[in-house]
Amino acid sequence: MITTLVDNNSGIMSIELINEENFENDSDKALLEIAGFSIKEESFALLHEKKRLCIPIKERNSETVRVAITTAIKTLLPTKYEAAFFAPENADEAYTAAITAHLVAYSFTRYKSEPKSVTFNTLSILNSDESFEHVINEAFIVAQSVNYTRDLVNTTPYDITPDALAMVAQELAKQSTLLSCNIYNEEALVHEKMMSMHAVGRGSINKPRLIHMSYIPKNPRKKVTLVGKGLTYDSGGLSLKPSTSMVTMKMDKAGACSVLGVVKAAAAMQLDIEINAFIGAAENMPSANAYKPDDVLTSRSGKTIEVRNTDAEGRLVLADVLTFAQDTAKEADYIFDYATLTGACMVALGQYTIGVMGHSDALKQEIATAATDCGELVGTLPFNKHLKKLLKSDIADISNIGSKPYGGAITAALFLDHFITDEMKEKWLHFDIAGVAYNESSWDVNPVGATGASVRTTLQWLKNL
Ligand code: BES
Ligand code: ZN
Ligand code: ZN
């Protein structure tokens, strides 16, 4: 998809957002009604002869503009129109329209021998005196990064193993001289005493990798650490998943891929914020060498962990990567982790909402604001001391699953909390993207498959910082 700034409509299909008042005065009112347009419903009408695509809108804000442009692009993609025109009322609308077009037009075709050909390829945006050039460029960078994340998540576990993910990060680092990438192999994990993460990756022939990327601009105002769960496949390990739950588990690397997307955009936007990104890449497989329920693992922090379920592997990886990240990127102002961590988060919040957990209400509020600004949904889940007790272990310092079946998203986050130092508690947030990272049916700007969830919100927050 191309978004381009123009000075006039030049006779192409025009995307029009019509409110009640416009509708009453519209010279095509009767025609619109025949075509199914209704101001009260989520409808639209395409008047081919008039080159008008009319979408009803109650009040005009970034949310309703996004919904309207989504409808417009979805309507035009299967047609033989090449381009459409949209006149934003301000820079926010120009940004929203551009990013929405890029996100809705996304499709993943890597494994199709004959990808569907699409004619519609351009959204022409009416420029204003203030010039929308900057916002259009930024929308392009953010959308490209979301789509990059989607591509990675959609790629199969055969093509993205932990080592392949490390190579992806290494390639990404070549995009800017301000980026660098360090990769730690299996021996290095042992050397770094990361035996919790090591155990998760042990059962697979595709050995685990720890990836450290950094983006270091000239005079950074803030330092942010991002940590991603990169399970390139989660079969459940010896606590094997049922076959229907296993399908889609290539998405268990989505947290890692979101982190890579954020780093990519930060570098392209030349943000003046230092980012240290740490990814725990591993494949969770049953085998003769796999870790077992009943094992006790010694994490990098020194805390011992009783394994009661090998399918609760993400927290075991993150425990060590969070410790390593805090040891390595000292003086970080914030530390955020991203993970498709629990099915329970989906039960709690539904499939459309990112679960955000942490100790700082102010920080959670900042993320909620950023999410609202960019059109993602976040919900916060509260910690409490009773759930915390459910992680007690008789044999080790802590158990990798809660002893009761409820509140699983929160107990998972409370497990991670054990690996956050006192100094970082208020600076830490955990993003559970299990529900939103991957779709079996499309919604909003998201197609079937990977969504790139959390990339937009994080970038929006970084911009506001
Ligand atoms: N990767 C899964 C979580 C998940 C589930 C992501 C569904 C996306 C969709 C995670 O490793 C897992 O298996 N968690 C278990 C934890 C349980 C064993 C305590 C879960 O949620 O069932
Ligand atoms: Zn699992
Ligand atoms: Zn998992």
GROMACS .gro file of N, CA and C and ligand atoms in nm, residues 234 241 284 311-313, ligand 2:
model
   19
  234ASP      N    1   0.579  -2.382   2.088
  234ASP     CA    2   0.543  -2.430   2.221
  234ASP      C    3   0.451  -2.551   2.206
  241LYS      N    4   0.067  -3.033   2.494
  241LYS     CA    5  -0.064  -2.972   2.468
  241LYS      C    6  -0.152  -3.068   2.390
  284ASN      N    7   1.002  -2.532   2.281
  284ASN     CA    8   0.959  -2.620   2.391
  284ASN      C    9   0.911  -2.753   2.336
  311ASP      N   10   0.449  -2.689   3.035
  311ASP     CA   11   0.382  -2.596   2.942
  311ASP      C   12   0.380  -2.453   2.997
  312ALA      N   13   0.414  -2.438   3.124
  312ALA     CA   14   0.430  -2.302   3.179
  312ALA      C   15   0.577  -2.266   3.162
  313GLU      N   16   0.622  -2.266   3.037
  313GLU     CA   17   0.765  -2.250   3.005
  313GLU      C   18   0.805  -2.105   2.983
  467ZN      ZN   19   0.333  -2.335   2.721
   0.00000   0.00000   0.00000
